[in-house]
mmCIF file of C-alpha atoms in Angstrom:
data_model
loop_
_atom_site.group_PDB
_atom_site.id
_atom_site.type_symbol
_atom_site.label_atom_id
_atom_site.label_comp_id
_atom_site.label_asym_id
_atom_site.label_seq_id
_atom_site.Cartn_x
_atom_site.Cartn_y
_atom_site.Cartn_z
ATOM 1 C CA UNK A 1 0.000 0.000 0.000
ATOM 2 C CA UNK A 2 3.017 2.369 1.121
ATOM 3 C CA UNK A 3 4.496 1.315 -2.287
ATOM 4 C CA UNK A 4 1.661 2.380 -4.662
ATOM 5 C CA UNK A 5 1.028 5.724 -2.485
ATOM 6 C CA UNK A 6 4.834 6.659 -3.240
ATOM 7 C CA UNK A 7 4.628 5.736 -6.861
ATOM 8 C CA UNK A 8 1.566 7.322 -7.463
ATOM 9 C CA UNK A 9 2.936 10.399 -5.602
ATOM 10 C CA UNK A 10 6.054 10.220 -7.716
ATOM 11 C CA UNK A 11 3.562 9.928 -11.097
ATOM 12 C CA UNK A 12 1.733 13.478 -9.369
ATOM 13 C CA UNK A 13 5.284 14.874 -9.675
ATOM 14 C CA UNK A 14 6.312 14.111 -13.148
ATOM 15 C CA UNK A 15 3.213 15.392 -14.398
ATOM 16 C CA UNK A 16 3.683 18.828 -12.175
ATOM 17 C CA UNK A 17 7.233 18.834 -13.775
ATOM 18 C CA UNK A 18 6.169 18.003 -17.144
ATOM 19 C CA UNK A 19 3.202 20.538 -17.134
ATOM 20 C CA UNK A 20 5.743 23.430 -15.544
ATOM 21 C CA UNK A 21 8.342 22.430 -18.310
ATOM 22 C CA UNK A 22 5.334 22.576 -21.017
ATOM 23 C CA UNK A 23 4.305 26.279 -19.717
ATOM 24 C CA UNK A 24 8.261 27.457 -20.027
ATOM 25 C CA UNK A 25 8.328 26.170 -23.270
ATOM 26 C CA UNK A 26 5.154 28.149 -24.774
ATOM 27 C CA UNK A 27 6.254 31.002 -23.151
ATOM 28 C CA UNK A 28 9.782 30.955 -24.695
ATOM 29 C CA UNK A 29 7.755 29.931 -28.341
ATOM 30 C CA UNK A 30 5.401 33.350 -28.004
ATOM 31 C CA UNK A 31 8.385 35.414 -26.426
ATOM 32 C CA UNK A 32 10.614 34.165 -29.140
ATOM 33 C CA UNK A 33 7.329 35.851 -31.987
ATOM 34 C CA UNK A 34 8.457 39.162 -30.505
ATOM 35 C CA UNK A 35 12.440 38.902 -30.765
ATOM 36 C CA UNK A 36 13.099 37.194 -33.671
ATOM 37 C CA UNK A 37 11.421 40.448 -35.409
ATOM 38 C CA UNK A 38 15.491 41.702 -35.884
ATOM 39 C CA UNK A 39 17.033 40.188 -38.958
ATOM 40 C CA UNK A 40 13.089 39.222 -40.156
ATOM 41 C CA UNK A 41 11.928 41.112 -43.630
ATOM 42 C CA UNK A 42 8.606 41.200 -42.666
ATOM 43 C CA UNK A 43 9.494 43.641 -39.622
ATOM 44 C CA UNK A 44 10.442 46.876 -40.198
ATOM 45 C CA UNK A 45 13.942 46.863 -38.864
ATOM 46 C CA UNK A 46 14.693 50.708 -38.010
ATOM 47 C CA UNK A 47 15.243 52.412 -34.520
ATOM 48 C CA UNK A 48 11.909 53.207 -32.768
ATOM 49 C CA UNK A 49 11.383 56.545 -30.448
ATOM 50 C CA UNK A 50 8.651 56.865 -27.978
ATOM 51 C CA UNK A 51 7.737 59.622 -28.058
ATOM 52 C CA UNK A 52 5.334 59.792 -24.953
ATOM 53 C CA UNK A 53 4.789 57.118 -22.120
ATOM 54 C CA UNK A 54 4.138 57.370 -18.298
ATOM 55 C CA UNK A 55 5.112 55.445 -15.142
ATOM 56 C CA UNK A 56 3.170 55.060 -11.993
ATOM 57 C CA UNK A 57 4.172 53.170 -8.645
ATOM 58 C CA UNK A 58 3.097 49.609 -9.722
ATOM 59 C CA UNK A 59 5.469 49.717 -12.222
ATOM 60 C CA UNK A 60 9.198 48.158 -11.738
ATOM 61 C CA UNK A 61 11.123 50.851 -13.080
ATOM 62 C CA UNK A 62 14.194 48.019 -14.032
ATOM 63 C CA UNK A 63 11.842 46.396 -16.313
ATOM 64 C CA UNK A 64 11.601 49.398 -18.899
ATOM 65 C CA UNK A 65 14.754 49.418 -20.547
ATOM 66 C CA UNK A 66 14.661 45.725 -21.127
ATOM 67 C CA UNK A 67 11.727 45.964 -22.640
ATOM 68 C CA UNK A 68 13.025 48.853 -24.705
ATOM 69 C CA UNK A 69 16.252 46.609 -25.750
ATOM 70 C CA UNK A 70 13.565 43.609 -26.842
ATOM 71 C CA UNK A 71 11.563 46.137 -29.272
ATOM 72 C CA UNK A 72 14.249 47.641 -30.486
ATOM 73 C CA UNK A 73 13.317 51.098 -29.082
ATOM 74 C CA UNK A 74 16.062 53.092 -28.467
ATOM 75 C CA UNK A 75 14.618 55.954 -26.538
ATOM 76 C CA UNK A 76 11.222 56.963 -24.619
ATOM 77 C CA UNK A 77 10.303 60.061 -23.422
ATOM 78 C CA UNK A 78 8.771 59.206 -19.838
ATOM 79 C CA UNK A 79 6.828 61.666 -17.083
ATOM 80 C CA UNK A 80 5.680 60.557 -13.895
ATOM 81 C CA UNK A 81 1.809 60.979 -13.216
ATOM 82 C CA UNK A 82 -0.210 62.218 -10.256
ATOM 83 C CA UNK A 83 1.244 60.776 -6.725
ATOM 84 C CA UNK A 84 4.354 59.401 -8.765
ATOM 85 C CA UNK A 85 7.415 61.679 -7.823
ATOM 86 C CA UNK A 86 9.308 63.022 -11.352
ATOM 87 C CA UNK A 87 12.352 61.622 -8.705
ATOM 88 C CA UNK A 88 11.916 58.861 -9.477
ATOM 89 C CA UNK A 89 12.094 59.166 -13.393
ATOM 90 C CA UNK A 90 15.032 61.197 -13.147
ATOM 91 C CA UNK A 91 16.521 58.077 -10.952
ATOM 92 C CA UNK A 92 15.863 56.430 -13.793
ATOM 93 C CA UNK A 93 17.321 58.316 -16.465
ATOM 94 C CA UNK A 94 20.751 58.932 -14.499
ATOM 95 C CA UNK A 95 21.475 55.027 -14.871
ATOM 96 C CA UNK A 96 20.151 55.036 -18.703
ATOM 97 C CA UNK A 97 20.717 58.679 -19.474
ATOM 98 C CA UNK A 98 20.785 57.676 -23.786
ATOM 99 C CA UNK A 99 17.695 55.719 -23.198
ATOM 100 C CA UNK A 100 15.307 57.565 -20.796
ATOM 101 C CA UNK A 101 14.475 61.009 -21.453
ATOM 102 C CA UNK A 102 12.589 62.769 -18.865
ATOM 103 C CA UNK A 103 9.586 64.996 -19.088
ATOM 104 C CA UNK A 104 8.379 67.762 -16.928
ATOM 105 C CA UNK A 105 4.793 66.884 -15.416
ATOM 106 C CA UNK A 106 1.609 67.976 -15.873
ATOM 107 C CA UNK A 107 -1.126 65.739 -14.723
ATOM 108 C CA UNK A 108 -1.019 66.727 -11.167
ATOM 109 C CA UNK A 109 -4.412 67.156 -8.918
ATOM 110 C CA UNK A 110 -3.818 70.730 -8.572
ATOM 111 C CA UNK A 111 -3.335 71.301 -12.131
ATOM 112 C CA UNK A 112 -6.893 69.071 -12.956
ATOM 113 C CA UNK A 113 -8.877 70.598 -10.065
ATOM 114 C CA UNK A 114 -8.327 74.237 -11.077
ATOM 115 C CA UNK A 115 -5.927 75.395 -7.322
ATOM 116 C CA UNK A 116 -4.290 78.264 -7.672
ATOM 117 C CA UNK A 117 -0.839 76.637 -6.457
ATOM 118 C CA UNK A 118 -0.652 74.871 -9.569
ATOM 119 C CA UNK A 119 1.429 77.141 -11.509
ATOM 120 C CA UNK A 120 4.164 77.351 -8.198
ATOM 121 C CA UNK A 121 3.718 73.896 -8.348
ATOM 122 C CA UNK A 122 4.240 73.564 -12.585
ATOM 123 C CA UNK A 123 7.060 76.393 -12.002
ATOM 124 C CA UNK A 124 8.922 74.536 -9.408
ATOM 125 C CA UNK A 125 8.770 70.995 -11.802
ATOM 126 C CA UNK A 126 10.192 72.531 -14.450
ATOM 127 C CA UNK A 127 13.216 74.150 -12.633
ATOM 128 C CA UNK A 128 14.258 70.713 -10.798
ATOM 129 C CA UNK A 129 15.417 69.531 -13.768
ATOM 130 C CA UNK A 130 17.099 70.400 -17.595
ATOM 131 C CA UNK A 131 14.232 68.349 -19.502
ATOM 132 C CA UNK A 132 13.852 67.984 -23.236
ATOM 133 C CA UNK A 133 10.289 67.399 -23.221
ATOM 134 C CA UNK A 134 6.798 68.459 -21.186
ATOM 135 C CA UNK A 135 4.259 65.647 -21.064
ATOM 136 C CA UNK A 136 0.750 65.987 -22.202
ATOM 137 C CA UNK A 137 -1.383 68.324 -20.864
ATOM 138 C CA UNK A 138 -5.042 67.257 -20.195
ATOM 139 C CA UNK A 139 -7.300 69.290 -22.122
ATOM 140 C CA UNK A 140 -10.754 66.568 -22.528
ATOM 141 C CA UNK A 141 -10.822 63.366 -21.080
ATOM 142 C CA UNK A 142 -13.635 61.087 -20.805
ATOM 143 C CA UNK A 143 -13.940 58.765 -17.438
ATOM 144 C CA UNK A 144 -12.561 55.274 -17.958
ATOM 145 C CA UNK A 145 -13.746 53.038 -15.192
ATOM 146 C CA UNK A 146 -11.614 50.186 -15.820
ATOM 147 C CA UNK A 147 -8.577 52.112 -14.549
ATOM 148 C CA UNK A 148 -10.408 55.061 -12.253
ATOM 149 C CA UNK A 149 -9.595 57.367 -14.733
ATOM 150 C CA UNK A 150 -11.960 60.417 -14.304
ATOM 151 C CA UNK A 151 -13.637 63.251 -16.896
ATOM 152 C CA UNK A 152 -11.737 66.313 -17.242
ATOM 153 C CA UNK A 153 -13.178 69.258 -19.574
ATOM 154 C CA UNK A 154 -10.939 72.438 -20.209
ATOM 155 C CA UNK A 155 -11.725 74.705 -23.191
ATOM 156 C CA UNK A 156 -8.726 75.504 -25.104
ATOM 157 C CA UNK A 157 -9.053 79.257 -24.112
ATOM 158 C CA UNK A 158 -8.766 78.194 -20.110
ATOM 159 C CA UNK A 159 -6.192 80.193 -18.258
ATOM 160 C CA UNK A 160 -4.653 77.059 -16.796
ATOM 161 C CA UNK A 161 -2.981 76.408 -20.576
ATOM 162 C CA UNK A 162 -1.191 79.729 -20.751
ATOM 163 C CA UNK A 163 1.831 78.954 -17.869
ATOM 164 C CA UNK A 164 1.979 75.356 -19.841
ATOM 165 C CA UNK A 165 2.163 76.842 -22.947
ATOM 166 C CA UNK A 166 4.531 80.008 -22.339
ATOM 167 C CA UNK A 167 7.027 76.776 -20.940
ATOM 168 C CA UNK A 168 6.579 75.485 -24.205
ATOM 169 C CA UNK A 169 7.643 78.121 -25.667
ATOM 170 C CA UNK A 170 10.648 79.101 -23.647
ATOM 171 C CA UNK A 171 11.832 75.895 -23.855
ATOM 172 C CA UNK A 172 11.317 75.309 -27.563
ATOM 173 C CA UNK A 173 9.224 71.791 -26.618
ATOM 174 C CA UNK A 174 5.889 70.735 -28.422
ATOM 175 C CA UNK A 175 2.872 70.868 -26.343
ATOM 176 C CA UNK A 176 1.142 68.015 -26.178
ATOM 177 C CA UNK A 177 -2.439 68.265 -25.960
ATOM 178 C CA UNK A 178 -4.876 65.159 -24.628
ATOM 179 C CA UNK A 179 -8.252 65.616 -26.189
ATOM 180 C CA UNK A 180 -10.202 62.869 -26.995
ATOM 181 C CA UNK A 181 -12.824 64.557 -29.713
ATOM 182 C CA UNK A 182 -14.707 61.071 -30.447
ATOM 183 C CA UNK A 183 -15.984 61.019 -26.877
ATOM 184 C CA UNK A 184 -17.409 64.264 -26.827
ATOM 185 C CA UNK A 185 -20.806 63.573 -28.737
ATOM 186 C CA UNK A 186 -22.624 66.930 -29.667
ATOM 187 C CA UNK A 187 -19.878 68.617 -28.466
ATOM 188 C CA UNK A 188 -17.337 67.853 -30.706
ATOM 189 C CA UNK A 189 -18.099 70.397 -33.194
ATOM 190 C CA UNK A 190 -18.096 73.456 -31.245
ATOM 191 C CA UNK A 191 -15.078 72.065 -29.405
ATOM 192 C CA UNK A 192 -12.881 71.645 -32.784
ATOM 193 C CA UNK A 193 -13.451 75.294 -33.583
ATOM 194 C CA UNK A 194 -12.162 76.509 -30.626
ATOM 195 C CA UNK A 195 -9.393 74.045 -31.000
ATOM 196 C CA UNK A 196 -8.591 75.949 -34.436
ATOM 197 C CA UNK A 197 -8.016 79.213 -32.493
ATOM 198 C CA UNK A 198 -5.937 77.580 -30.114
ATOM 199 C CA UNK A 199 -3.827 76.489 -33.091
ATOM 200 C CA UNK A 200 -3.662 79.767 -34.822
ATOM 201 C CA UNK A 201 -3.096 82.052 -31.313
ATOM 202 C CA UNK A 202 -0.199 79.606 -30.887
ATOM 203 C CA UNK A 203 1.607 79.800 -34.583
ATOM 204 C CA UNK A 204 4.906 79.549 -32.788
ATOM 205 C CA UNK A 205 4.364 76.478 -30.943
ATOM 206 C CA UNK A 206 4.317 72.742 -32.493
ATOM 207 C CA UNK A 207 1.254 71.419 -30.973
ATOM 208 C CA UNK A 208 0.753 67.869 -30.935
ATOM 209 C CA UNK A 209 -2.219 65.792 -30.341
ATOM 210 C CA UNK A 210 -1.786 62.909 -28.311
ATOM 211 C CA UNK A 211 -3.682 59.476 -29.778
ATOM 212 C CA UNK A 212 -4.303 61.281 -32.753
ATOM 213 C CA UNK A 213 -7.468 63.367 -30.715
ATOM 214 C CA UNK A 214 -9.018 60.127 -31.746
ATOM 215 C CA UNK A 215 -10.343 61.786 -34.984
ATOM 216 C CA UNK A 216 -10.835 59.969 -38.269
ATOM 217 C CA UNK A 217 -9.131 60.911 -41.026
ATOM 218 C CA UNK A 218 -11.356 63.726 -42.873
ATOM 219 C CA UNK A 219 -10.706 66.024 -39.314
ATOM 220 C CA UNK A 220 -7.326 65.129 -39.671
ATOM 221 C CA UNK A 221 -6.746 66.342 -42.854
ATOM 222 C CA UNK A 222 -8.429 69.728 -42.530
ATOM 223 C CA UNK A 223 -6.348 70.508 -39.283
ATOM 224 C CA UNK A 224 -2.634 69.135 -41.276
ATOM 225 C CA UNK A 225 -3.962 71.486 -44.134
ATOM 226 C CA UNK A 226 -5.213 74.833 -42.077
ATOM 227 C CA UNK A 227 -2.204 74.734 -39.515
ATOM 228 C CA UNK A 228 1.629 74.020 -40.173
ATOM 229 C CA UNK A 229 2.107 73.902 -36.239
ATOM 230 C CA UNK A 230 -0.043 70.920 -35.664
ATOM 231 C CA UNK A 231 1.225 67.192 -35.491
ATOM 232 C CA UNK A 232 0.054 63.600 -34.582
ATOM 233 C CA UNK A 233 0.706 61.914 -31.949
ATOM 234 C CA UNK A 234 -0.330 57.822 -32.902
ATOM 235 C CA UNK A 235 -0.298 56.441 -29.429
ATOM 236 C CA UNK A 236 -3.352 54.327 -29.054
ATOM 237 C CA UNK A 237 -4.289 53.701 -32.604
ATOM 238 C CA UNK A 238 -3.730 50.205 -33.135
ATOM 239 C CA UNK A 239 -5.443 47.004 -32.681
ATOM 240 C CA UNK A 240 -3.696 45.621 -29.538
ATOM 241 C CA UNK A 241 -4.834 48.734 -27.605
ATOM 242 C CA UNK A 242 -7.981 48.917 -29.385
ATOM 243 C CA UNK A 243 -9.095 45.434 -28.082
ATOM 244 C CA UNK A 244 -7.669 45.704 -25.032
ATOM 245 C CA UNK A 245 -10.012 48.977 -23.801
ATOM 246 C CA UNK A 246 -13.144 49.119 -25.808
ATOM 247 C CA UNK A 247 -12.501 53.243 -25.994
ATOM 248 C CA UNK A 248 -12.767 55.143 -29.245
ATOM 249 C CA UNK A 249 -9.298 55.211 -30.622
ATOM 250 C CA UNK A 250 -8.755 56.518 -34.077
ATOM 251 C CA UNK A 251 -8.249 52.976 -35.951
ATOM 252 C CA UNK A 252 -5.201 53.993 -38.542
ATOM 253 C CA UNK A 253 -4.915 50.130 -39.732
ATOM 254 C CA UNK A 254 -6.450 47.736 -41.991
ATOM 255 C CA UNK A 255 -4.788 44.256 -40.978
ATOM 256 C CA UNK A 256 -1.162 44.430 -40.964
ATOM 257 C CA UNK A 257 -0.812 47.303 -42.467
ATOM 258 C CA UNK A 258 -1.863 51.196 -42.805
ATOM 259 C CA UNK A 259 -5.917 52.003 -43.976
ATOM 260 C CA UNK A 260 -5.798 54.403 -46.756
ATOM 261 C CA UNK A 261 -6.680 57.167 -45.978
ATOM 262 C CA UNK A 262 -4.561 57.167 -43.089
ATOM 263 C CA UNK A 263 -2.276 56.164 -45.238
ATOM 264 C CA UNK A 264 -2.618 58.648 -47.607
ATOM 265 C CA UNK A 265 -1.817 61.329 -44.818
ATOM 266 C CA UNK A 266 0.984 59.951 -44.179
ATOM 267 C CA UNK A 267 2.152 60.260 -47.542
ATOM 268 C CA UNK A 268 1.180 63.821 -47.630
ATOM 269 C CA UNK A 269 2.042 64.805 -44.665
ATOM 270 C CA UNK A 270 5.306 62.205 -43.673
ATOM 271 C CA UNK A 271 6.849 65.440 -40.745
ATOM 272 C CA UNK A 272 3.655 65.843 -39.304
ATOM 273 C CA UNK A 273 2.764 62.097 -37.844
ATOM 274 C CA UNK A 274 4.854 60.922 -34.782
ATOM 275 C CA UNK A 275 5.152 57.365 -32.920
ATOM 276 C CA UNK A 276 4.548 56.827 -29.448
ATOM 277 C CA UNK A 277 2.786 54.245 -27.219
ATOM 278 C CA UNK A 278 1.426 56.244 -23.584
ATOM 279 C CA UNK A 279 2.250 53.396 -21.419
ATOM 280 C CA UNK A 280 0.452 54.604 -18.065
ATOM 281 C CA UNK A 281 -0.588 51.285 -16.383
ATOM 282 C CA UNK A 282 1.562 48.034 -15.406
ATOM 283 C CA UNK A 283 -0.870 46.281 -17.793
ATOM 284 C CA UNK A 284 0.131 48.527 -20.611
ATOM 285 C CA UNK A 285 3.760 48.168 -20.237
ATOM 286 C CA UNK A 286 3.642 44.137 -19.518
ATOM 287 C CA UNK A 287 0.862 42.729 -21.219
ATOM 288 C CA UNK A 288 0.503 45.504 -24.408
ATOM 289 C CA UNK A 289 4.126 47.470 -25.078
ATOM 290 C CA UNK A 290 5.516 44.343 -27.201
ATOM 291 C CA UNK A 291 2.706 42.987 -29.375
ATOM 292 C CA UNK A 292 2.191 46.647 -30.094
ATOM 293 C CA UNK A 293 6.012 47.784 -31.409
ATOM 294 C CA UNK A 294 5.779 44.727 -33.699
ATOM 295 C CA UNK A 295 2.348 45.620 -34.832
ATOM 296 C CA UNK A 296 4.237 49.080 -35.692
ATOM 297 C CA UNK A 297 7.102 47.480 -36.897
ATOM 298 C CA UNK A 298 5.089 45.028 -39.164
ATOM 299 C CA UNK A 299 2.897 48.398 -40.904
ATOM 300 C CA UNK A 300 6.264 50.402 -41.020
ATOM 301 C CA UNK A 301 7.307 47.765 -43.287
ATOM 302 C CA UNK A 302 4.485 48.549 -45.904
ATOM 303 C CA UNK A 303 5.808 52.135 -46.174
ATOM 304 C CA UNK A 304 8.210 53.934 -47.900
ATOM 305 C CA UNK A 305 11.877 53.594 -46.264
ATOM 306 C CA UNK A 306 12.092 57.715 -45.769
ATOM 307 C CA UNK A 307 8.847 57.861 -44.157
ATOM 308 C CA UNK A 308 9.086 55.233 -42.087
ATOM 309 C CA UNK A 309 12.115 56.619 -40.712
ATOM 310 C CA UNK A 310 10.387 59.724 -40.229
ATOM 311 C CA UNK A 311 7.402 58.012 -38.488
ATOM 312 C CA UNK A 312 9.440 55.545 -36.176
ATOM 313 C CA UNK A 313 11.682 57.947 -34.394
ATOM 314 C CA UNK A 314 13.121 61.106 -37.074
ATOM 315 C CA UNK A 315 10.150 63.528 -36.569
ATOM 316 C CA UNK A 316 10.565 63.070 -33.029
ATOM 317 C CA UNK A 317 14.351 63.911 -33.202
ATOM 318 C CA UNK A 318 12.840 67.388 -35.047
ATOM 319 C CA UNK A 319 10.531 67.888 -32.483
ATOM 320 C CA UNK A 320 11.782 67.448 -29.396
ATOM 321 C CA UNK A 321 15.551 67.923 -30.934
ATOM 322 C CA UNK A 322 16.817 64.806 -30.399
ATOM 323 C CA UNK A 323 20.110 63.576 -31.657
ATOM 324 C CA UNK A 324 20.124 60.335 -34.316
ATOM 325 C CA UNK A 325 17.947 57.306 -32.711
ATOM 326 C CA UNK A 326 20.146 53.777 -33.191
ATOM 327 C CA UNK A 327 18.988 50.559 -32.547
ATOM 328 C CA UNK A 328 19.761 49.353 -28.814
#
């Protein structure tokens, strides 16, 4: 009896070992998808910039770069959010100072609730620090449950912008605007004009607009064609995120590779499109960075080798005045 107890609980073990050795194993197969993309044809093989992602205290900091090595991105431009000190960025981007580039914040609670210590607040973030970039500023936001994510309205004429965007233009850094024009309903038309004369009181400044305001492509087209200072930011815009959330992104693909008339944009407008992924959450960074970069990397392939260049990381080396991007 003792002897079939121990063999059967010897039979218990191989199968725990085999089943352990059978989850490595299809883990190494799907991890392997993602890093055989270098020397692969069907991957655009280029240097990638990010040109806008986030961290927040779930998040273990040594992870990034890894992940940046694995996707072949060789820099990101990374703020801190809300309760998450800019410290600890900055940390960051002492060890990898060619890899991480920091950006001054702007999501803070005083900013978003209207206080009147925001701007001491803004003023003393942006003298801590020698930054090459500002991260975006929240402008309209629609609540997202799934990660307590709540609505934030600002008209484009609010007196909160103007400290944000006379740093801008000290600095010589794009401002990044957050407006998310798809979730606005009736709204969205009286919103987009006022937009326009944010654009045009603001000549000087390259604006960009962060997940490509998730507009289709006919708004996009009028605002590339009525103001030189605006740009696209494409965070977002894919099908990895797009399943992931169930928001309203602007949808720039068809399968593998670039929908036409986004495509066509591109084409017409190849400096004023740039690439970026706004990694906030854990999730976003673990789960979604990868299969997105090769998504990008399998489109960029479909596109002329100039513009796909200027896509993956050398309009955000004019932007934010970057030096060359190589591959890590």
């Amino acid at each position: 009896m003792q002897i079939l107890f121990s063999s059967s609980r010897i039979f218990v073990m191989i199968l725990g070992w085999l089943f352990t050795l059978s989850l490595i194993a299809s883990v190494s197969v799907e991890a392997g998808t993602y890093d055989a993309w270098y020397g692969d044809d069907s991957y655009w093989q280029g240097p990638l910039i990010d040109a806008h992602s986030q961290v927040e205290e779930k998040l273990d900091f040594d992870a990034i770069v890894p992940l940046l090595d694995r996707t072949g991105v060789a820099q990101v431009i990374l703020s801190a959010r809300f309760s998450q000190p800019t410290s600890d960025v900055l940390a960051l981007a002492a060890k990898h100072p060619s890899r991480i580039l920091p950006a001054a914040k702007t999501k803070t609670k005083a900013f978003m609730k209207g206080k009147n210590g925001f701007r001491k607040e803004f003023q003393a973030e942006i003298g801590q620090h020698d930054f090459v970039a500002m991260a975006e500023v929240i402008m309209w936001h629609d609540e997202k449950k799934k990660v307590a994510a709540g609505r934030a309205v600002m008209d484009p004429d609010d007196p909160r912008l103007v400290p944000l965007m006379a740093a801008a233009r000290e600095k010589g850094w794009p401002f990044i605007a957050h407006i998310e024009f798809a979730a606005m309903g009736y709204a969205k038309s009286s919103y987009l004009e006022k937009f326009k004369r944010f654009l045009a009181a603001n000549q000087d400044v390259s604006i960009g607009i962060i997940h490509m305001g998730q507009l289709k492509a006919k708004d996009a087209a009028q605002l590339l064609a009525q103001h030189p200072n605006v740009f696209f930011i494409t965070s977002h815009c894919n099908p990895v995120t797009a399943k992931s959330s169930n928001i309203n992104w602007s949808s720039m693909f068809n399968g593998e590779g670039f929908a036409p008339e986004w495509q066509e944009l591109l084409l017409a407008y190849p400096e004023r499109f740039v690439l970026a992924f706004d990694n906030v959450f854990l999730y976003h960074w673990e789960q979604l960075f990868v299969p997105q970069v090769m998504y990008w990397r399998k489109a960029l392939r479909g596109l002329p080798d100039d513009l796909a260049h200027a896509l993956a990381h050398g309009n955000a080396e004019k932007y934010w005045k970057l030096p060359p991007a190589t591959l890590p």
